[in-house]
XYZ file of C-alpha atoms in Angstrom:
661
model
C -37.846 -7.799 18.715
C -36.048 -7.134 15.625
C -36.876 -7.712 11.961
C -35.983 -11.295 10.764
C -34.180 -10.299 7.141
C -32.756 -7.049 9.623
C -30.671 -9.771 11.517
C -29.866 -11.869 8.728
C -28.017 -9.428 6.225
C -26.994 -6.176 8.477
C -26.151 -9.334 11.887
C -23.186 -11.180 9.462
C -21.296 -8.061 8.037
C -18.327 -8.043 9.217
C -16.725 -4.616 10.781
C -12.899 -4.070 9.529
C -10.958 -3.625 12.734
C -9.631 0.017 11.707
C -13.213 1.219 11.887
C -14.622 2.077 14.842
C -18.347 1.480 14.849
C -21.240 2.737 17.091
C -24.457 1.806 16.362
C -27.206 4.983 16.759
C -30.176 3.845 15.933
C -32.166 -0.206 15.075
C -35.144 0.089 12.965
C -37.524 -2.907 12.342
C -39.233 -3.265 9.087
C -42.601 -1.711 10.744
C -40.704 1.597 11.735
C -38.861 1.839 8.742
C -39.691 5.214 7.069
C -40.069 6.051 2.939
C -38.233 9.125 3.507
C -34.619 9.190 6.060
C -31.236 11.206 5.498
C -28.251 11.231 7.232
C -26.115 14.731 7.522
C -22.054 15.309 7.864
C -20.382 15.407 11.372
C -20.490 19.199 11.227
C -23.898 19.437 9.834
C -23.735 20.895 6.973
C -24.163 18.244 4.304
C -27.319 16.606 4.500
C -28.430 13.330 1.954
C -31.894 12.873 1.639
C -33.558 9.462 0.929
C -37.321 9.379 -0.575
C -39.093 6.115 -1.784
C -41.532 7.097 -3.994
C -44.498 4.709 -5.135
C -41.367 1.951 -5.156
C -38.483 3.692 -6.654
C -36.097 5.205 -4.448
C -34.216 8.848 -5.153
C -31.618 10.934 -2.551
C -31.101 14.304 -2.965
C -27.846 16.361 -1.259
C -28.256 19.613 0.537
C -25.056 21.983 1.718
C -26.376 24.396 3.968
C -29.439 24.007 3.397
C -29.321 24.583 -0.039
C -29.792 22.120 -3.451
C -27.196 20.637 -4.973
C -28.552 17.784 -6.482
C -32.284 17.342 -6.874
C -34.091 13.865 -6.927
C -31.995 11.443 -7.861
C -32.634 7.727 -8.922
C -30.948 4.820 -7.601
C -31.014 0.943 -7.990
C -29.594 -1.642 -9.774
C -31.477 -4.374 -12.707
C -30.227 -7.468 -14.079
C -32.160 -9.326 -16.673
C -34.130 -11.263 -14.177
C -34.030 -8.887 -11.481
C -35.600 -5.432 -11.173
C -33.839 -3.522 -7.620
C -34.486 -0.277 -8.434
C -38.334 -0.099 -8.870
C -41.449 -2.164 -6.777
C -39.341 -1.382 -3.802
C -40.220 -1.299 -0.350
C -38.199 -0.318 2.824
C -36.867 -3.804 5.289
C -34.346 -1.884 7.680
C -31.463 0.455 8.353
C -29.438 0.901 10.017
C -27.349 4.079 11.217
C -22.816 4.512 12.619
C -20.368 6.822 13.357
C -16.817 5.797 11.079
C -13.780 6.917 12.718
C -11.088 5.692 11.072
C -7.312 7.274 10.813
C -4.704 5.737 8.023
C -1.500 7.050 6.585
C -0.772 6.432 3.362
C 2.396 8.128 1.390
C 1.008 8.296 -2.012
C -1.712 10.650 -2.133
C -1.819 14.090 -0.867
C -1.811 14.330 2.860
C 0.242 11.331 4.108
C -2.079 11.143 7.374
C -5.489 11.537 7.602
C -8.108 11.014 10.138
C -11.777 10.127 8.251
C -15.137 10.598 10.120
C -18.210 9.823 8.666
C -21.856 9.338 9.776
C -22.958 5.796 7.683
C -26.821 5.293 7.071
C -27.416 1.843 5.207
C -31.146 1.155 3.836
C -31.988 -2.423 3.067
C -35.003 -2.488 0.608
C -36.598 -5.142 -1.175
C -39.185 -6.374 -3.830
C -42.512 -7.952 -4.245
C -40.200 -11.237 -5.071
C -38.094 -10.801 -2.012
C -35.068 -9.267 -3.745
C -33.124 -7.324 -1.705
C -30.611 -4.379 -2.237
C -28.467 -2.376 0.636
C -28.118 1.302 -0.500
C -25.004 2.544 2.324
C -24.691 6.013 2.320
C -21.198 7.814 4.059
C -21.215 11.142 4.487
C -18.308 13.113 6.037
C -17.241 16.863 6.089
C -18.008 17.658 2.168
C -18.070 14.183 1.026
C -20.556 11.851 -0.028
C -20.307 8.193 -0.651
C -22.556 5.674 -1.187
C -22.622 2.152 -2.713
C -24.629 -1.240 -3.324
C -24.785 -4.334 -1.725
C -26.683 -7.282 -2.592
C -27.327 -10.544 -0.704
C -28.017 -13.800 -2.028
C -31.620 -15.044 -2.340
C -32.046 -17.818 -3.489
C -30.234 -20.486 -5.560
C -28.540 -17.597 -7.858
C -24.967 -17.105 -6.955
C -24.473 -14.191 -9.214
C -26.073 -10.699 -10.500
C -25.058 -9.715 -13.837
C -26.273 -6.564 -13.929
C -27.384 -5.210 -17.283
C -27.982 -1.325 -15.658
C -26.945 0.499 -12.715
C -30.026 3.256 -12.190
C -27.284 5.724 -10.286
C -27.444 8.762 -11.671
C -26.597 13.046 -10.193
C -29.397 15.720 -11.189
C -28.362 19.177 -10.962
C -30.441 22.218 -10.771
C -30.511 24.389 -13.937
C -28.274 27.205 -12.393
C -25.109 24.542 -12.805
C -22.543 24.623 -15.265
C -20.287 21.703 -15.901
C -16.492 20.874 -16.172
C -16.364 17.596 -18.098
C -14.215 15.504 -20.688
C -15.296 12.947 -23.078
C -14.979 9.329 -23.055
C -13.517 8.012 -26.790
C -15.244 5.828 -28.079
C -13.726 2.275 -28.289
C -11.367 1.322 -30.861
C -10.413 4.840 -32.343
C -7.501 7.087 -32.306
C -3.778 6.223 -32.619
C -3.506 2.210 -33.531
C -6.983 1.563 -32.178
C -5.538 2.519 -28.334
C -8.664 4.636 -27.377
C -10.371 4.696 -24.818
C -7.433 6.231 -22.477
C -8.820 9.527 -21.051
C -6.590 11.391 -23.022
C -9.514 13.948 -24.304
C -9.728 17.329 -23.751
C -11.854 19.453 -21.092
C -14.773 21.429 -21.874
C -14.983 24.231 -19.691
C -18.198 26.042 -17.954
C -20.459 24.697 -20.164
C -24.460 24.304 -19.976
C -26.226 21.150 -18.860
C -27.337 18.444 -21.563
C -24.118 19.536 -24.124
C -23.668 16.516 -26.131
C -20.031 15.240 -25.320
C -17.606 14.927 -28.750
C -18.408 11.358 -28.990
C -21.954 10.788 -27.513
C -20.824 7.870 -25.357
C -20.786 10.347 -21.876
C -18.036 11.301 -20.360
C -15.099 10.370 -18.147
C -14.525 10.599 -14.457
C -13.520 12.711 -12.384
C -16.687 15.299 -13.045
C -16.908 18.652 -12.539
C -19.650 20.823 -11.587
C -20.994 24.379 -10.834
C -23.982 24.749 -8.852
C -24.082 28.847 -9.134
C -23.326 30.583 -6.352
C -24.131 28.027 -4.443
C -21.030 25.701 -4.838
C -19.135 22.486 -6.585
C -19.213 19.042 -7.023
C -16.936 17.075 -7.871
C -18.021 13.179 -9.025
C -16.009 10.197 -9.051
C -15.520 7.082 -7.842
C -13.136 4.564 -5.940
C -13.200 0.975 -5.201
C -12.696 -0.553 -8.408
C -11.131 -4.087 -8.797
C -12.074 -6.940 -10.838
C -15.175 -7.258 -8.858
C -16.881 -4.806 -10.812
C -15.800 -2.817 -14.292
C -14.781 0.978 -14.249
C -18.159 3.482 -15.151
C -18.124 6.768 -16.530
C -20.798 9.319 -16.914
C -24.129 9.339 -19.283
C -24.675 11.923 -21.746
C -26.339 14.444 -19.820
C -29.960 15.774 -20.270
C -31.232 19.168 -20.743
C -32.756 18.880 -17.480
C -29.633 17.936 -15.497
C -29.378 14.257 -14.729
C -26.483 12.376 -15.409
C -25.692 8.467 -14.747
C -23.922 5.883 -14.383
C -22.575 4.249 -17.520
C -20.980 1.211 -18.264
C -18.075 0.838 -21.047
C -19.407 0.661 -24.550
C -19.315 -3.699 -25.985
C -16.506 -2.718 -28.854
C -13.505 -1.828 -25.957
C -11.116 -3.496 -26.028
C -12.157 -5.055 -29.287
C -14.868 -6.465 -28.057
C -13.338 -8.767 -25.585
C -15.275 -9.706 -22.874
C -18.605 -8.426 -20.723
C -19.508 -4.290 -21.167
C -21.679 -5.153 -17.684
C -20.021 -6.258 -14.537
C -21.688 -9.553 -12.770
C -21.230 -8.974 -9.252
C -20.851 -12.418 -7.241
C -23.376 -12.494 -4.476
C -23.386 -11.634 -1.636
C -21.378 -8.348 -3.132
C -20.805 -4.910 -3.441
C -20.891 -2.399 -6.013
C -17.797 -0.032 -6.092
C -18.221 3.726 -4.389
C -19.591 6.398 -5.720
C -17.822 9.940 -4.665
C -19.163 13.542 -4.191
C -17.385 15.920 -2.437
C -19.280 19.054 -2.413
C -18.034 22.569 -1.346
C -19.382 26.353 -1.438
C -15.895 26.717 -2.613
C -13.088 25.270 -4.703
C -11.382 24.159 -1.352
C -12.478 21.042 -0.574
C -12.434 19.865 -3.934
C -8.714 20.148 -4.306
C -7.927 18.858 -1.012
C -10.669 15.915 -0.811
C -8.991 12.545 0.499
C -12.338 10.600 -0.116
C -11.342 8.182 -2.870
C -9.043 6.459 -0.283
C -11.060 7.014 2.925
C -13.416 4.518 2.303
C -11.947 1.657 0.267
C -8.858 -1.114 2.062
C -5.480 -2.541 1.191
C -6.034 -5.356 -0.913
C -3.066 -7.014 0.246
C 0.395 -6.387 2.151
C 3.328 -4.559 0.390
C 5.814 -7.726 -0.609
C 8.672 -4.732 0.469
C 9.159 -1.282 1.520
C 8.582 0.668 -1.739
C 10.928 3.242 -2.744
C 9.515 6.329 -4.795
C 10.703 9.772 -5.949
C 12.140 11.576 -9.086
C 13.273 10.387 -12.424
C 14.487 11.263 -15.860
C 13.203 9.722 -19.216
C 14.536 10.005 -22.188
C 11.952 9.041 -24.313
C 10.125 12.448 -23.770
C 12.249 14.639 -25.460
C 14.613 12.558 -27.456
C 12.022 9.561 -28.461
C 12.261 6.492 -30.023
C 16.477 7.344 -30.948
C 17.157 7.593 -27.415
C 16.223 3.906 -26.818
C 19.859 2.911 -27.561
C 22.813 1.505 -24.851
C 24.625 4.656 -25.054
C 21.845 7.401 -24.677
C 20.324 5.348 -21.258
C 24.092 5.528 -19.612
C 23.279 9.719 -20.276
C 20.182 9.750 -18.418
C 21.503 7.466 -15.973
C 24.217 9.659 -15.405
C 21.609 12.988 -15.500
C 19.445 11.601 -12.590
C 22.852 10.762 -10.840
C 23.874 14.517 -11.095
C 20.522 15.221 -10.098
C 20.333 12.832 -6.712
C 17.678 11.371 -8.619
C 16.322 7.779 -7.725
C 15.415 6.618 -11.285
C 15.487 6.140 -14.878
C 12.865 5.326 -17.064
C 13.713 3.420 -20.096
C 10.838 3.258 -22.352
C 9.124 1.454 -25.832
C 11.753 -1.010 -27.856
C 14.192 -1.178 -25.447
C 14.411 -5.310 -25.216
C 15.450 -5.139 -29.857
C 16.967 -1.645 -29.500
C 19.200 -2.610 -26.172
C 18.154 -6.382 -25.281
C 17.801 -7.832 -21.314
C 21.853 -8.997 -21.638
C 22.344 -5.046 -21.947
C 19.255 -4.266 -19.558
C 21.815 -5.791 -16.988
C 24.707 -4.560 -17.681
C 22.178 -0.420 -17.453
C 20.902 -2.253 -13.880
C 24.792 -2.676 -12.902
C 26.104 1.290 -14.341
C 22.885 2.557 -12.449
C 23.306 0.359 -9.102
C 26.894 2.329 -9.020
C 25.378 5.602 -9.471
C 22.265 5.596 -6.799
C 20.013 5.073 -9.917
C 17.559 2.278 -10.055
C 15.883 1.218 -13.580
C 11.919 1.348 -14.632
C 11.417 -0.712 -17.926
C 7.910 0.075 -20.618
C 5.999 -2.607 -21.352
C 3.026 -3.048 -23.696
C -0.054 -4.470 -22.479
C -1.164 -5.460 -25.415
C -2.629 -9.338 -26.470
C -4.847 -8.987 -28.989
C -7.069 -5.347 -27.973
C -4.895 -2.940 -30.194
C -2.452 -1.924 -33.400
C 0.063 -0.594 -31.114
C 3.081 -2.292 -33.120
C 5.993 -0.967 -29.543
C 7.874 -3.957 -27.925
C 8.013 -5.673 -25.157
C 4.216 -6.789 -25.515
C 2.686 -9.830 -24.938
C 4.452 -10.185 -21.718
C 1.917 -8.879 -19.266
C -1.296 -10.079 -20.480
C -1.029 -13.875 -19.568
C -0.485 -15.131 -16.108
C 2.910 -17.141 -17.284
C 4.691 -14.696 -19.877
C 4.198 -12.165 -17.002
C 5.536 -14.065 -13.879
C 8.625 -15.311 -15.921
C 9.466 -11.555 -17.205
C 8.697 -10.308 -13.569
C 10.986 -12.905 -12.074
C 13.851 -11.888 -14.433
C 13.084 -8.166 -13.401
C 13.928 -9.299 -9.732
C 16.552 -11.010 -10.288
C 18.810 -8.335 -12.297
C 17.355 -5.682 -9.816
C 14.730 -3.388 -12.206
C 12.628 -1.400 -9.628
C 9.550 -0.734 -11.377
C 7.133 -1.064 -14.677
C 5.426 1.463 -16.679
C 2.166 -0.876 -18.764
C 0.872 0.696 -21.622
C -2.277 0.866 -24.236
C -4.650 -0.640 -22.067
C -7.921 1.231 -24.133
C -10.998 -0.050 -22.011
C -13.064 0.067 -18.754
C -14.526 -3.545 -19.047
C -14.610 -6.121 -15.779
C -12.039 -8.299 -17.822
C -10.087 -5.467 -18.347
C -10.021 -4.208 -14.647
C -8.844 -7.843 -13.908
C -6.202 -7.248 -15.858
C -4.964 -4.246 -14.002
C -5.586 -5.653 -10.848
C -3.436 -9.320 -11.936
C -0.058 -7.037 -13.154
C -0.038 -5.112 -9.823
C -1.015 -8.235 -7.515
C 1.964 -10.116 -9.705
C 4.718 -7.329 -9.535
C 4.164 -6.666 -5.845
C 4.940 -10.745 -5.563
C 8.411 -9.776 -7.197
C 9.290 -6.432 -5.465
C 8.239 -4.184 -8.342
C 6.126 -0.589 -8.743
C 3.495 -0.134 -11.483
C 2.728 2.858 -13.668
C 0.130 3.058 -16.257
C -0.311 4.250 -19.119
C -3.185 5.159 -22.017
C -5.103 3.689 -19.594
C -8.406 3.839 -17.239
C -8.653 6.420 -14.462
C -7.446 4.726 -11.077
C -9.849 4.743 -8.778
C -8.160 4.422 -5.052
C -5.903 2.232 -5.962
C -3.036 4.280 -4.054
C -4.321 2.876 -0.624
C -5.957 0.197 -2.640
C -2.348 -1.384 -4.061
C 0.443 -0.601 -1.957
C 2.746 -0.989 -5.190
C 0.435 0.922 -7.215
C 2.026 4.335 -8.148
C 0.365 6.487 -10.548
C -1.548 6.832 -14.183
C -1.082 8.689 -16.892
C -5.289 9.158 -18.015
C -4.734 12.693 -19.110
C -3.814 14.095 -21.739
C -0.196 14.151 -20.579
C 3.234 15.632 -21.274
C 3.851 13.539 -24.813
C 1.555 16.132 -26.297
C 3.617 19.110 -25.996
C 6.385 17.139 -28.289
C 3.194 15.832 -30.802
C 1.491 19.319 -31.466
C 2.037 23.011 -31.159
C -1.594 22.979 -29.951
C -0.818 21.326 -27.072
C 1.761 24.302 -26.074
C -0.764 26.718 -27.116
C -2.930 25.245 -24.495
C -0.530 24.552 -21.566
C -1.550 26.721 -19.257
C -5.267 26.305 -19.745
C -5.358 22.653 -19.296
C -2.748 22.697 -16.312
C -4.797 24.887 -14.284
C -7.790 21.995 -13.933
C -6.024 19.582 -13.340
C -5.721 20.078 -9.685
C -9.619 20.826 -9.671
C -10.695 17.921 -11.355
C -8.637 14.724 -12.434
C -5.459 14.901 -9.887
C -8.104 15.715 -7.379
C -8.928 12.452 -7.270
C -5.908 10.353 -8.150
C -2.324 10.203 -8.727
C -1.406 11.754 -11.966
C 1.846 10.671 -14.197
C 1.872 13.483 -16.567
C 5.462 13.789 -16.699
C 6.255 17.463 -15.749
C 9.208 20.162 -16.384
C 9.675 20.355 -19.649
C 12.877 23.199 -19.632
C 13.619 22.859 -23.189
C 12.565 25.947 -25.557
C 12.357 23.411 -28.577
C 10.615 19.776 -28.097
C 13.330 17.867 -29.954
C 17.327 16.532 -28.973
C 19.062 19.402 -30.080
C 16.358 22.348 -28.587
C 15.986 23.537 -32.021
C 13.492 22.419 -33.661
C 10.044 20.715 -33.489
C 7.035 22.396 -31.134
C 7.562 25.800 -29.065
C 7.096 25.974 -25.256
C 4.721 28.911 -24.649
C 5.595 28.700 -20.996
C 7.882 29.749 -18.761
C 10.337 28.120 -16.915
C 9.066 29.187 -13.900
C 6.032 27.680 -15.176
C 7.442 24.468 -15.912
C 8.770 24.528 -12.541
C 5.996 24.922 -10.342
C 4.189 21.943 -12.311
C 6.451 19.745 -10.783
C 4.328 20.333 -7.155
C 0.990 21.072 -8.714
C 1.010 18.011 -10.438
C 0.920 14.929 -7.469
C 2.245 11.499 -8.561
C 5.095 10.002 -6.028
C 7.396 9.290 -8.667
C 7.878 11.975 -11.542
C 9.111 10.831 -14.155
C 9.867 14.571 -15.234
C 11.315 15.788 -18.766
C 15.186 17.096 -18.312
C 17.657 16.777 -21.408
C 21.364 16.509 -20.578
C 21.383 20.050 -22.443
C 19.716 21.646 -19.312
C 22.372 21.619 -16.621
C 24.488 23.551 -19.184
C 21.825 26.089 -20.582
C 19.099 26.744 -17.145
C 19.579 29.083 -14.485
C 21.563 27.743 -11.285
C 18.195 28.394 -9.407
C 16.065 26.359 -11.464
C 18.593 23.168 -11.559
C 18.594 23.837 -7.551
C 14.944 23.864 -7.245
C 14.534 20.704 -8.871
C 16.930 18.829 -7.299
C 15.587 20.000 -4.207
C 11.722 19.406 -5.596
C 9.896 16.054 -3.207
C 7.455 14.110 -5.070
C 5.704 12.976 -1.827
C 3.668 15.453 0.255
C 2.633 15.459 3.906
C -0.309 18.038 3.425
C -2.237 20.092 0.814
C -3.949 23.318 0.641
C -5.781 25.463 -2.104
C -4.765 28.803 -1.477
C -6.601 30.342 -5.164
C -7.971 29.732 -8.497
C -10.716 29.551 -10.690
C -10.692 26.339 -13.225
C -9.017 27.400 -16.714
C -7.705 30.450 -15.411
C -5.312 29.810 -12.663
C -4.905 28.027 -9.281
C -2.819 28.700 -6.396
C -1.905 25.669 -3.798
C 0.299 24.737 -1.564
C 2.037 21.399 -0.212
C 3.884 20.715 2.583
C 7.116 17.915 3.068
C 8.240 17.669 6.289
C 8.348 21.743 7.814
C 8.787 23.086 4.312
C 6.303 24.102 2.172
C 5.760 24.289 -1.698
C 3.878 27.106 -3.152
C 2.643 27.280 -6.501
C 0.851 29.511 -8.768
C 0.004 29.397 -12.452
C -1.871 31.727 -14.868
C -3.527 31.261 -18.049
C -5.738 34.108 -18.408
C -3.213 35.620 -21.691
C -2.507 39.113 -19.159
C -0.556 39.536 -15.931
C -2.694 39.129 -12.969
C -2.133 40.567 -8.988
C -3.325 38.527 -6.487
C -2.888 38.865 -2.788
C -1.966 35.641 -0.573
C -2.450 35.453 3.272
C -0.267 32.205 4.317
C -0.513 31.478 7.861
C 0.969 28.098 7.462
C 4.395 29.766 6.884
C 5.981 30.212 10.879
C 8.930 32.398 9.521
C 9.318 35.953 7.664
C 11.592 34.955 5.004
C 10.431 33.140 2.099
C 12.196 32.529 -1.188
C 10.422 33.648 -4.681
C 11.029 32.324 -8.115
C 8.968 34.071 -10.728
C 9.232 35.726 -13.860
C 9.997 39.312 -14.621
C 8.524 40.887 -17.857
C 10.436 39.685 -20.164
C 9.804 36.536 -19.597
C 12.804 35.136 -17.505
C 12.723 32.791 -14.606
C 14.635 34.701 -11.224
C 14.994 33.368 -7.993
C 14.869 35.736 -4.574
C 14.594 35.967 -0.492
C 11.649 37.741 0.106
C 10.429 39.219 3.686
C 6.476 38.235 4.082
C 4.665 41.142 6.530
C 3.460 40.515 10.052
C 0.053 39.138 8.627
C 1.333 37.013 6.281
C 0.127 38.433 3.439
C 2.481 39.183 0.140
C 0.974 40.189 -3.699
C 2.203 37.687 -6.189
C 2.774 38.649 -10.065
C 1.705 36.024 -12.550
C 2.769 36.726 -16.050
C 0.742 34.956 -18.311
C 1.943 31.307 -19.226
C 3.826 32.297 -16.212
C 3.704 30.989 -12.612
C 5.261 31.696 -9.233
C 7.118 29.418 -6.658
C 7.529 30.189 -2.811
C 9.651 27.837 -0.436
C 9.276 28.670 3.103
C 8.862 26.887 6.351
């Protein structure tokens, strides 16, 4: 006979119609073990659960090798402890199989298969918690479910015990979480700190408040682990990793109290019954599963239907190189003309447009763009009262009444999308603002990009009009500091393995000016080659690319450079990692329809020669763009050997691009 609590809680959970669920075993209270496990469909990845003296831990093994040692699980509120004095009630197993299409991520068609374990426990007061693990080939996702027991209809957390304890042979590739209300005009944290690579476990972060997701760990000769989270909405806060201990434990940590000028509670509150977001781990003996993972999207569902078929593509963006002085009517016409000449779908008009151009003139620019097949996107300041950023338009996105009035105007005149900036926090209150902006924008047929913001966590699939987020030390820093130019290649080799592995990244790539100012004759100096810049259009994935091109590039750049930029896609059907190491070099391939775009970049400071095998190519002839010894970009057609092997030479701060079928 089934345990009563098992029937009560497991029996009422709805099954998604798109998920095939096969029940493998049902266990009642008496039969539930203190130890249990679940493995991936191919059997190589295993999660082991162990209830020790009332505390729940999990371990992870890859092909029998320990990737995570005993790591804690559980939740706590001020009045309820769901991490201590627990005993098992029931467990349930299922096979998960889903197929979905999503054009905005690194693979347009995904088949997700996983084995699921749901483990129900309760404490001495009969309060219950269920932990769910889904284990697919190379990926783990886990979350908690808290049922309502008694009168309380919510669960106000003070701590999530979830941790990740690494073997002592592990090194880290992490970026620090910034302290609240620091940086330019008190706009941090905004996920724009520098990475520290191959560091020992437990090295203190720059600000002492932990690390942002995603976080990459190298477990010696055993392999790699990428940790992040997904499914974060207004129902929870966005989390981070705590400071690490010397013995290798990193834990889930909530936002800092001072974020968003102290507005809102730092820890989240769950409505009961309710779920936490998914914690995700991508695990591989090499870096291929890390770069190719789709786990952030595999375990989430769309939150609302698209109000229209949204368009994605390429945009020009005057502000990047020409800065605030370009926000005027005539300069924006020049960039509309630039987009038209490149065959691009959009132009992005940045800050101050409301005062320097005005709503009436924006309507004229929309009409001008429509005649040339170019849509207009507009920048907004999210600021209500949580930072000091002066750029306008502001106070238009942070309240429902103002937001809907502005979006109604945009819909009427034909604006295609918005870019909203300066959020500065990860609290549940702030996540509600992100979601409200996205939901309202969908009602008015607008796409959304976020800047000065948090990492998107499954949002490409959750919100159909979401495009991408900055959440990275992006291209604007190439204009601001020479240091960013000096380290451009190093940083670019990190993103496919870390930041861009889990979410669309609105970096703003491909700056072809040799000097970063309007006249291309002053300011900071680009250290990378033109081929390198082209390669970033492939390496950095987001469905709308706001490229750093300027009108002078059409005359100053070689024909093959401009031709490439006219044809490069922004949405992809497949992504394959070929070779590389974070901080040194990377080579990866992306496919659009039947054409492969292969990019490789070199940050090692000396010429690098790499032999790669490309069985993905069906033809022998491919186009190669690379750099000669003088660092000039050259294009030629080459023929592959019968084995599809090619030797590539990457100049320091240089690159290769291959195009073939």
